[in-house]
mmCIF file of C-alpha atoms in Angstrom:
data_model
loop_
_atom_site.group_PDB
_atom_site.id
_atom_site.type_symbol
_atom_site.label_atom_id
_atom_site.label_comp_id
_atom_site.label_asym_id
_atom_site.label_seq_id
_atom_site.Cartn_x
_atom_site.Cartn_y
_atom_site.Cartn_z
ATOM 1 C CA MET A 939 153.410 146.675 132.294
ATOM 2 C CA THR A 940 152.956 150.243 133.566
ATOM 3 C CA GLU A 941 151.720 150.424 137.158
ATOM 4 C CA ARG A 942 148.148 151.642 137.157
ATOM 5 C CA LEU A 943 147.722 154.812 139.224
ATOM 6 C CA ILE A 944 144.523 156.111 137.594
ATOM 7 C CA THR A 945 141.352 154.728 139.159
ATOM 8 C CA HIS A 946 138.426 156.014 137.094
ATOM 9 C CA LEU A 947 136.971 158.546 134.658
ATOM 10 C CA ARG A 948 135.772 161.792 136.280
ATOM 11 C CA HIS A 949 134.469 164.219 133.638
ATOM 12 C CA ILE A 950 134.605 165.499 130.064
ATOM 13 C CA ASP A 951 134.953 169.269 129.495
ATOM 14 C CA LEU A 952 133.642 170.788 126.279
ATOM 15 C CA ALA A 953 134.021 174.223 124.714
ATOM 16 C CA VAL A 954 130.947 175.366 122.769
ATOM 17 C CA PRO A 955 130.012 178.579 120.907
ATOM 18 C CA ASP A 956 126.458 178.703 122.352
ATOM 19 C CA LEU A 957 126.657 177.911 126.051
ATOM 20 C CA ALA A 958 122.991 178.638 126.834
ATOM 21 C CA ARG A 959 121.754 176.282 124.125
ATOM 22 C CA GLN A 960 124.090 173.514 125.261
ATOM 23 C CA GLN A 961 123.056 173.993 128.904
ATOM 24 C CA ASP A 962 119.386 173.766 127.954
ATOM 25 C CA PHE A 963 119.996 170.488 126.135
ATOM 26 C CA PHE A 964 121.975 168.784 128.883
ATOM 27 C CA THR A 965 119.816 169.971 131.778
ATOM 28 C CA GLY A 966 116.577 169.524 129.843
ATOM 29 C CA VAL A 967 116.025 166.456 127.704
ATOM 30 C CA TRP A 968 119.362 164.810 128.548
ATOM 31 C CA GLY A 969 118.807 164.824 132.322
ATOM 32 C CA LEU A 970 121.924 166.309 133.928
ATOM 33 C CA THR A 971 121.813 168.865 136.762
ATOM 34 C CA GLU A 972 123.708 172.153 136.910
ATOM 35 C CA GLU A 973 125.481 172.070 140.274
ATOM 36 C CA HIS A 974 127.853 175.009 139.825
ATOM 37 C CA GLY A 975 128.270 177.817 137.353
ATOM 38 C CA ASP A 976 129.857 181.160 136.636
ATOM 39 C CA THR A 977 129.996 183.589 133.754
ATOM 40 C CA GLY A 978 130.766 181.600 130.635
ATOM 41 C CA ILE A 979 131.065 178.228 132.372
ATOM 42 C CA SER A 980 128.718 175.530 133.666
ATOM 43 C CA PHE A 981 129.352 172.362 135.709
ATOM 44 C CA LEU A 982 126.804 169.565 135.198
ATOM 45 C CA ALA A 983 126.360 166.581 137.518
ATOM 46 C CA ALA A 984 124.735 163.168 137.077
ATOM 47 C CA GLU A 985 122.225 162.388 139.817
ATOM 48 C CA GLY A 986 123.730 159.008 140.717
ATOM 49 C CA SER A 987 127.389 160.013 140.557
ATOM 50 C CA PRO A 988 129.633 161.064 143.474
ATOM 51 C CA GLU A 989 131.647 163.244 141.069
ATOM 52 C CA GLN A 990 131.112 166.985 141.522
ATOM 53 C CA TYR A 991 130.370 167.155 137.793
ATOM 54 C CA VAL A 992 130.566 164.833 134.795
ATOM 55 C CA VAL A 993 130.400 167.542 132.094
ATOM 56 C CA ARG A 994 131.884 171.014 132.134
ATOM 57 C CA LEU A 995 130.724 173.456 129.459
ATOM 58 C CA ARG A 996 132.652 176.582 128.535
ATOM 59 C CA GLN A 997 131.649 179.407 126.210
ATOM 60 C CA ALA A 998 134.239 179.685 123.425
ATOM 61 C CA ALA A 999 134.551 180.740 119.811
ATOM 62 C CA ASP A 1000 135.376 177.193 118.685
ATOM 63 C CA LYS A 1001 133.909 173.827 119.619
ATOM 64 C CA ARG A 1002 136.446 171.361 121.072
ATOM 65 C CA ILE A 1003 137.354 169.006 123.891
ATOM 66 C CA ASP A 1004 138.819 171.186 126.622
ATOM 67 C CA LEU A 1005 139.776 168.400 128.973
ATOM 68 C CA ILE A 1006 139.376 164.729 129.876
ATOM 69 C CA ALA A 1007 139.688 164.154 133.629
ATOM 70 C CA PHE A 1008 140.557 160.985 135.535
ATOM 71 C CA GLY A 1009 140.816 160.177 139.232
ATOM 72 C CA ALA A 1010 143.695 158.788 141.308
ATOM 73 C CA ALA A 1011 143.530 157.222 144.747
ATOM 74 C CA THR A 1012 145.893 159.552 146.633
ATOM 75 C CA PRO A 1013 147.889 162.786 146.242
ATOM 76 C CA ALA A 1014 151.017 160.632 146.409
ATOM 77 C CA ASP A 1015 149.842 158.751 143.321
ATOM 78 C CA VAL A 1016 149.244 162.086 141.572
ATOM 79 C CA ASP A 1017 152.809 163.154 142.367
ATOM 80 C CA THR A 1018 154.225 159.810 141.246
ATOM 81 C CA LEU A 1019 152.382 159.894 137.936
ATOM 82 C CA ALA A 1020 153.319 163.527 137.240
ATOM 83 C CA ALA A 1021 156.990 162.772 137.885
ATOM 84 C CA ARG A 1022 156.849 159.670 135.724
ATOM 85 C CA LEU A 1023 155.330 161.600 132.797
ATOM 86 C CA ALA A 1024 157.830 164.438 133.106
ATOM 87 C CA ILE A 1025 160.756 162.008 133.049
ATOM 88 C CA ALA A 1026 159.242 160.371 129.936
ATOM 89 C CA GLY A 1027 159.180 163.745 128.166
ATOM 90 C CA VAL A 1028 155.409 164.282 128.310
ATOM 91 C CA THR A 1029 154.577 168.014 128.349
ATOM 92 C CA LEU A 1030 152.898 169.094 131.590
ATOM 93 C CA VAL A 1031 150.374 171.927 131.476
ATOM 94 C CA HIS A 1032 151.005 172.456 135.187
ATOM 95 C CA GLU A 1033 152.620 170.587 138.070
ATOM 96 C CA PRO A 1034 150.524 168.965 140.826
ATOM 97 C CA ARG A 1035 148.777 171.618 142.895
ATOM 98 C CA ALA A 1036 145.512 172.443 144.660
ATOM 99 C CA LEU A 1037 142.664 172.628 142.151
ATOM 100 C CA VAL A 1038 140.179 175.481 142.113
ATOM 101 C CA THR A 1039 137.314 173.698 140.349
ATOM 102 C CA PRO A 1040 134.200 172.546 142.299
ATOM 103 C CA GLY A 1041 135.218 169.956 144.851
ATOM 104 C CA GLY A 1042 138.804 171.132 144.888
ATOM 105 C CA GLY A 1043 141.328 168.354 145.149
ATOM 106 C CA TYR A 1044 144.940 167.968 144.134
ATOM 107 C CA GLY A 1045 145.974 167.313 140.556
ATOM 108 C CA PHE A 1046 147.951 168.142 137.452
ATOM 109 C CA ARG A 1047 147.386 168.452 133.737
ATOM 110 C CA PHE A 1048 149.372 167.307 130.723
ATOM 111 C CA PHE A 1049 149.098 167.005 126.944
ATOM 112 C CA ASP A 1050 148.663 163.605 125.326
ATOM 113 C CA ASN A 1051 150.400 162.697 122.083
ATOM 114 C CA GLU A 1052 147.859 164.574 119.941
ATOM 115 C CA GLY A 1053 147.613 167.638 122.159
ATOM 116 C CA ARG A 1054 144.517 166.898 124.210
ATOM 117 C CA THR A 1055 144.607 168.208 127.757
ATOM 118 C CA VAL A 1056 144.251 165.473 130.379
ATOM 119 C CA GLU A 1057 143.851 165.959 134.144
ATOM 120 C CA VAL A 1058 144.519 163.512 136.956
ATOM 121 C CA SER A 1059 143.359 164.385 140.466
ATOM 122 C CA ALA A 1060 142.819 163.013 143.958
ATOM 123 C CA ASP A 1061 141.121 164.202 147.162
ATOM 124 C CA VAL A 1062 138.202 165.786 145.308
ATOM 125 C CA THR A 1063 135.256 166.278 147.663
ATOM 126 C CA VAL A 1064 132.574 163.672 147.069
ATOM 127 C CA ARG A 1065 129.298 165.133 145.850
ATOM 128 C CA ARG A 1066 126.151 164.334 147.783
ATOM 129 C CA HIS A 1067 124.375 162.109 145.285
ATOM 130 C CA ARG A 1068 121.427 159.744 145.384
ATOM 131 C CA ARG A 1069 120.093 156.452 144.104
ATOM 132 C CA VAL A 1070 118.382 156.832 140.749
ATOM 133 C CA GLU A 1071 114.953 155.287 141.155
ATOM 134 C CA GLU A 1072 113.188 152.682 139.046
ATOM 135 C CA GLY A 1073 111.698 154.270 135.923
ATOM 136 C CA GLU A 1074 113.783 157.436 136.307
ATOM 137 C CA SER A 1075 115.459 157.977 132.947
ATOM 138 C CA VAL A 1076 118.337 160.274 133.898
ATOM 139 C CA PRO A 1077 122.065 159.460 133.684
ATOM 140 C CA VAL A 1078 123.585 157.696 136.677
ATOM 141 C CA ARG A 1079 127.180 158.494 135.729
ATOM 142 C CA LEU A 1080 129.534 159.277 132.867
ATOM 143 C CA SER A 1081 130.295 155.823 131.461
ATOM 144 C CA HIS A 1082 133.070 156.394 128.932
ATOM 145 C CA VAL A 1083 134.582 158.783 126.411
ATOM 146 C CA VAL A 1084 135.576 157.857 122.861
ATOM 147 C CA ILE A 1085 138.039 160.030 120.962
ATOM 148 C CA ASN A 1086 138.840 160.233 117.261
ATOM 149 C CA SER A 1087 142.529 160.012 116.459
ATOM 150 C CA ALA A 1088 144.455 160.586 113.245
ATOM 151 C CA ASP A 1089 147.171 158.269 114.634
ATOM 152 C CA PRO A 1090 145.236 155.796 116.782
ATOM 153 C CA GLU A 1091 148.075 153.303 117.152
ATOM 154 C CA ALA A 1092 150.281 155.991 118.719
ATOM 155 C CA THR A 1093 147.403 157.271 120.857
ATOM 156 C CA ARG A 1094 146.677 153.781 122.147
ATOM 157 C CA ALA A 1095 150.378 153.312 122.917
ATOM 158 C CA PHE A 1096 150.491 156.622 124.813
ATOM 159 C CA TYR A 1097 147.610 155.725 127.137
ATOM 160 C CA GLU A 1098 148.873 152.186 127.717
ATOM 161 C CA ARG A 1099 152.534 153.113 128.229
ATOM 162 C CA HIS A 1100 152.141 156.218 130.348
ATOM 163 C CA LEU A 1101 148.790 155.790 132.131
ATOM 164 C CA GLY A 1102 148.343 152.050 132.603
ATOM 165 C CA PHE A 1103 145.299 151.542 130.377
ATOM 166 C CA ARG A 1104 144.775 147.979 129.149
ATOM 167 C CA LEU A 1105 143.202 146.740 125.952
ATOM 168 C CA SER A 1106 139.817 145.043 126.331
ATOM 169 C CA ASP A 1107 138.745 144.548 122.695
ATOM 170 C CA THR A 1108 139.437 145.773 119.157
ATOM 171 C CA LEU A 1109 137.096 146.369 116.221
ATOM 172 C CA MET A 1110 138.380 145.683 112.722
ATOM 173 C CA HIS A 1111 137.100 145.604 109.149
ATOM 174 C CA PRO A 1112 138.384 143.281 106.400
ATOM 175 C CA ARG A 1113 139.163 146.195 104.060
ATOM 176 C CA MET A 1114 139.999 148.992 106.524
ATOM 177 C CA GLY A 1115 141.934 147.071 109.170
ATOM 178 C CA GLU A 1116 141.761 147.848 112.888
ATOM 179 C CA MET A 1117 139.425 150.772 113.545
ATOM 180 C CA MET A 1118 138.611 151.071 117.264
ATOM 181 C CA TRP A 1119 140.351 150.105 120.495
ATOM 182 C CA PHE A 1120 138.522 149.764 123.843
ATOM 183 C CA LEU A 1121 140.746 150.589 126.831
ATOM 184 C CA ARG A 1122 140.000 150.016 130.505
ATOM 185 C CA ILE A 1123 141.443 151.583 133.642
ATOM 186 C CA ASN A 1124 139.412 149.471 136.090
ATOM 187 C CA ALA A 1125 137.032 146.506 135.803
ATOM 188 C CA TRP A 1126 134.643 148.341 133.466
ATOM 189 C CA HIS A 1127 135.175 147.072 129.917
ATOM 190 C CA HIS A 1128 136.211 150.542 128.785
ATOM 191 C CA SER A 1129 136.461 154.038 130.189
ATOM 192 C CA LEU A 1130 138.221 155.290 127.060
ATOM 193 C CA ALA A 1131 138.090 154.139 123.456
ATOM 194 C CA ILE A 1132 140.052 155.345 120.452
ATOM 195 C CA ALA A 1133 138.550 155.446 116.973
ATOM 196 C CA ARG A 1134 140.476 155.849 113.753
ATOM 197 C CA GLY A 1135 139.390 159.196 112.313
ATOM 198 C CA PRO A 1136 140.530 161.974 110.005
ATOM 199 C CA HIS A 1137 141.517 164.304 112.858
ATOM 200 C CA PRO A 1138 141.574 164.576 116.673
ATOM 201 C CA SER A 1139 138.085 165.241 118.042
ATOM 202 C CA LEU A 1140 135.380 163.865 120.288
ATOM 203 C CA HIS A 1141 133.760 160.748 118.858
ATOM 204 C CA HIS A 1142 131.182 160.449 121.644
ATOM 205 C CA ALA A 1143 130.565 160.785 125.359
ATOM 206 C CA SER A 1144 128.476 158.025 126.924
ATOM 207 C CA PHE A 1145 126.188 158.183 129.951
ATOM 208 C CA GLU A 1146 125.136 155.155 131.982
ATOM 209 C CA MET A 1147 121.426 154.720 132.737
ATOM 210 C CA ARG A 1148 119.951 152.738 135.658
ATOM 211 C CA GLY A 1149 118.790 149.781 133.536
ATOM 212 C CA ILE A 1150 117.176 148.698 130.281
ATOM 213 C CA ASP A 1151 113.802 150.259 131.034
ATOM 214 C CA GLU A 1152 115.323 153.612 132.009
ATOM 215 C CA TYR A 1153 117.614 153.466 128.970
ATOM 216 C CA MET A 1154 114.642 152.925 126.633
ATOM 217 C CA ARG A 1155 112.548 155.604 128.364
ATOM 218 C CA GLY A 1156 115.400 158.079 127.933
ATOM 219 C CA THR A 1157 115.828 157.096 124.292
ATOM 220 C CA GLY A 1158 112.124 157.628 123.721
ATOM 221 C CA ARG A 1159 112.168 161.018 125.418
ATOM 222 C CA LEU A 1160 114.937 162.218 123.105
ATOM 223 C CA LEU A 1161 113.059 160.926 120.052
ATOM 224 C CA ARG A 1162 109.831 162.633 121.104
ATOM 225 C CA ALA A 1163 111.749 165.873 121.648
ATOM 226 C CA GLY A 1164 112.975 165.750 118.063
ATOM 227 C CA VAL A 1165 116.667 165.287 118.922
ATOM 228 C CA GLU A 1166 118.517 163.766 115.964
ATOM 229 C CA LYS A 1167 119.241 160.087 116.561
ATOM 230 C CA ILE A 1168 122.111 158.787 114.486
ATOM 231 C CA TRP A 1169 122.324 155.146 115.621
ATOM 232 C CA GLY A 1170 120.383 152.754 117.841
ATOM 233 C CA PRO A 1171 118.796 151.523 119.954
ATOM 234 C CA GLY A 1172 120.832 148.330 120.028
ATOM 235 C CA ARG A 1173 123.407 146.310 121.945
ATOM 236 C CA HIS A 1174 127.096 146.181 121.066
ATOM 237 C CA MET A 1175 129.140 142.998 121.234
ATOM 238 C CA ALA A 1176 132.339 144.671 122.528
ATOM 239 C CA GLY A 1177 131.385 145.682 126.058
ATOM 240 C CA ASN A 1178 127.932 144.062 125.728
ATOM 241 C CA ASN A 1179 126.352 147.461 126.434
ATOM 242 C CA THR A 1180 123.267 149.024 124.920
ATOM 243 C CA PHE A 1181 123.518 152.128 122.738
ATOM 244 C CA SER A 1182 121.455 155.031 121.485
ATOM 245 C CA TYR A 1183 123.486 157.799 119.845
ATOM 246 C CA PHE A 1184 122.199 161.349 119.445
ATOM 247 C CA LEU A 1185 123.636 164.667 118.300
ATOM 248 C CA ASP A 1186 123.725 167.556 120.771
ATOM 249 C CA PRO A 1187 123.054 171.128 119.550
ATOM 250 C CA HIS A 1188 126.700 171.541 118.496
ATOM 251 C CA GLY A 1189 126.973 168.264 116.607
ATOM 252 C CA ASN A 1190 128.754 166.280 119.315
ATOM 253 C CA THR A 1191 127.645 162.662 119.577
ATOM 254 C CA VAL A 1192 126.283 161.697 123.002
ATOM 255 C CA GLU A 1193 125.125 158.232 124.008
ATOM 256 C CA TYR A 1194 122.727 156.643 126.430
ATOM 257 C CA THR A 1195 123.952 153.202 127.484
ATOM 258 C CA THR A 1196 123.511 150.628 130.212
ATOM 259 C CA GLU A 1197 124.879 147.249 131.335
ATOM 260 C CA LEU A 1198 128.471 147.920 130.284
ATOM 261 C CA GLU A 1199 130.379 144.717 130.958
ATOM 262 C CA GLU A 1200 132.646 144.344 133.982
ATOM 263 C CA VAL A 1201 135.577 142.056 133.219
ATOM 264 C CA ASP A 1202 137.708 139.750 135.333
ATOM 265 C CA GLU A 1203 141.052 141.380 134.730
ATOM 266 C CA ASP A 1204 143.000 138.273 135.772
ATOM 267 C CA THR A 1205 141.423 136.118 133.068
ATOM 268 C CA TRP A 1206 140.254 138.536 130.350
ATOM 269 C CA HIS A 1207 141.706 138.115 126.857
ATOM 270 C CA PRO A 1208 141.013 140.830 124.251
ATOM 271 C CA HIS A 1209 138.857 139.934 121.266
ATOM 272 C CA LEU A 1210 139.315 141.079 117.677
ATOM 273 C CA TYR A 1211 135.801 141.683 116.355
ATOM 274 C CA ASP A 1212 134.964 142.077 112.664
ATOM 275 C CA PHE A 1213 132.316 144.795 112.609
ATOM 276 C CA SER A 1214 131.355 143.990 109.008
ATOM 277 C CA GLN A 1215 129.352 141.230 110.737
ATOM 278 C CA PRO A 1216 126.075 142.934 111.757
ATOM 279 C CA GLU A 1217 125.840 141.186 115.123
ATOM 280 C CA VAL A 1218 129.148 142.735 116.228
ATOM 281 C CA SER A 1219 127.784 146.268 115.948
ATOM 282 C CA ASP A 1220 124.322 145.320 117.193
ATOM 283 C CA GLN A 1221 123.531 141.947 118.758
ATOM 284 C CA TRP A 1222 119.802 142.696 118.788
ATOM 285 C CA GLY A 1223 119.453 143.740 115.160
ATOM 286 C CA THR A 1224 117.208 146.643 116.186
ATOM 287 C CA ALA A 1225 119.486 149.568 115.258
ATOM 288 C CA ASN A 1226 119.727 151.176 111.865
ATOM 289 C CA ALA A 1227 122.630 149.756 109.856
ATOM 290 C CA MET A 1228 126.071 151.206 110.527
ATOM 291 C CA ASN A 1229 127.428 152.622 107.265
ATOM 292 C CA GLU A 1230 129.806 155.360 106.139
ATOM 293 C CA PHE A 1231 127.125 158.036 106.433
ATOM 294 C CA VAL A 1232 126.312 157.123 110.032
ATOM 295 C CA ALA A 1233 130.015 156.828 110.884
ATOM 296 C CA LYS A 1234 130.802 160.301 109.528
ATOM 297 C CA LYS A 1235 128.303 161.862 111.928
ATOM 298 C CA SER A 1236 130.742 161.078 114.762
ATOM 299 C CA PHE A 1237 133.903 162.283 112.984
ATOM 300 C CA ASN A 1238 132.991 165.673 114.438
ATOM 301 C CA ASP A 1239 134.775 168.942 113.645
ATOM 302 C CA PRO A 1240 138.561 168.958 114.160
ATOM 303 C CA ASP A 1241 139.568 170.094 117.625
ATOM 304 C CA LYS A 1242 141.249 173.471 117.337
ATOM 305 C CA GLY A 1243 143.867 174.981 119.613
ATOM 306 C CA LEU A 1244 145.407 171.724 120.753
ATOM 307 C CA PHE A 1245 148.459 172.183 122.970
ATOM 308 C CA VAL A 1246 146.818 175.303 124.367
ATOM 309 C CA ALA A 1247 145.840 174.819 127.989
ATOM 310 C CA PRO A 1248 142.180 175.681 128.614
ATOM 311 C CA PRO A 1249 141.258 177.883 131.567
ATOM 312 C CA VAL A 1250 141.065 176.249 135.006
#
């Protein structure tokens, strides 16, 4: 088993054609805070998170995932992982070096098997954050990122073999076979999940709320604001977390969640869940039914320009 040198998920970076509209959405109804910004770029923090930012937005002609960023414990671990990937033939975008993004730090970037840019960093300055109060329906942290993959078996193998991710659970369908894999990098049930899709793209980015009440208040605020809800509210079986999925102004799926399961890694055994059983998708039975029309909403547009390093 690959030694685990990654500790946690840091942020998701998105390129969007209309930066101002996307900023308004995330800092308005969604509840993030712009901590840093420059011409054509915006760094958005979650009030309860020590990360300098959990979402980076960049003005671009095409919508895409720019970057998925993870943390490591020490610069030495960054160096070790970079060397390990290089020896394995993984293409590095750049070698470990001082980072110039908010909070600085020391890190490197590489391409995964489908061309997504991934960053691993350490020694990033901790952001001054705060406790999210009772009734306050703003995101506490970035919970997890789910990606669509045209070759999900190979993508799963890449993240397990090279980065030390471990399988928590799998979703399958009697006719379609295995469809989604939940991967963990710490005790959280998943920080990354991989969905079988027609092309590489973002499936959804999920944001943890303080608790059930705050999760429902946030869901209600989005509904009252007229934001398109595609699925929820409900509670998944894999991960045991709640879910409300919405579309942002560019058609990316974003989720409010809470109570994501923490597993005992010494005793956990992955489940194979049949999501044709309604209770697997939604234990509560409160969400609209998952069908092909709902599923297609999160296929998203194909990511363009893969294997092209985005700006720092």
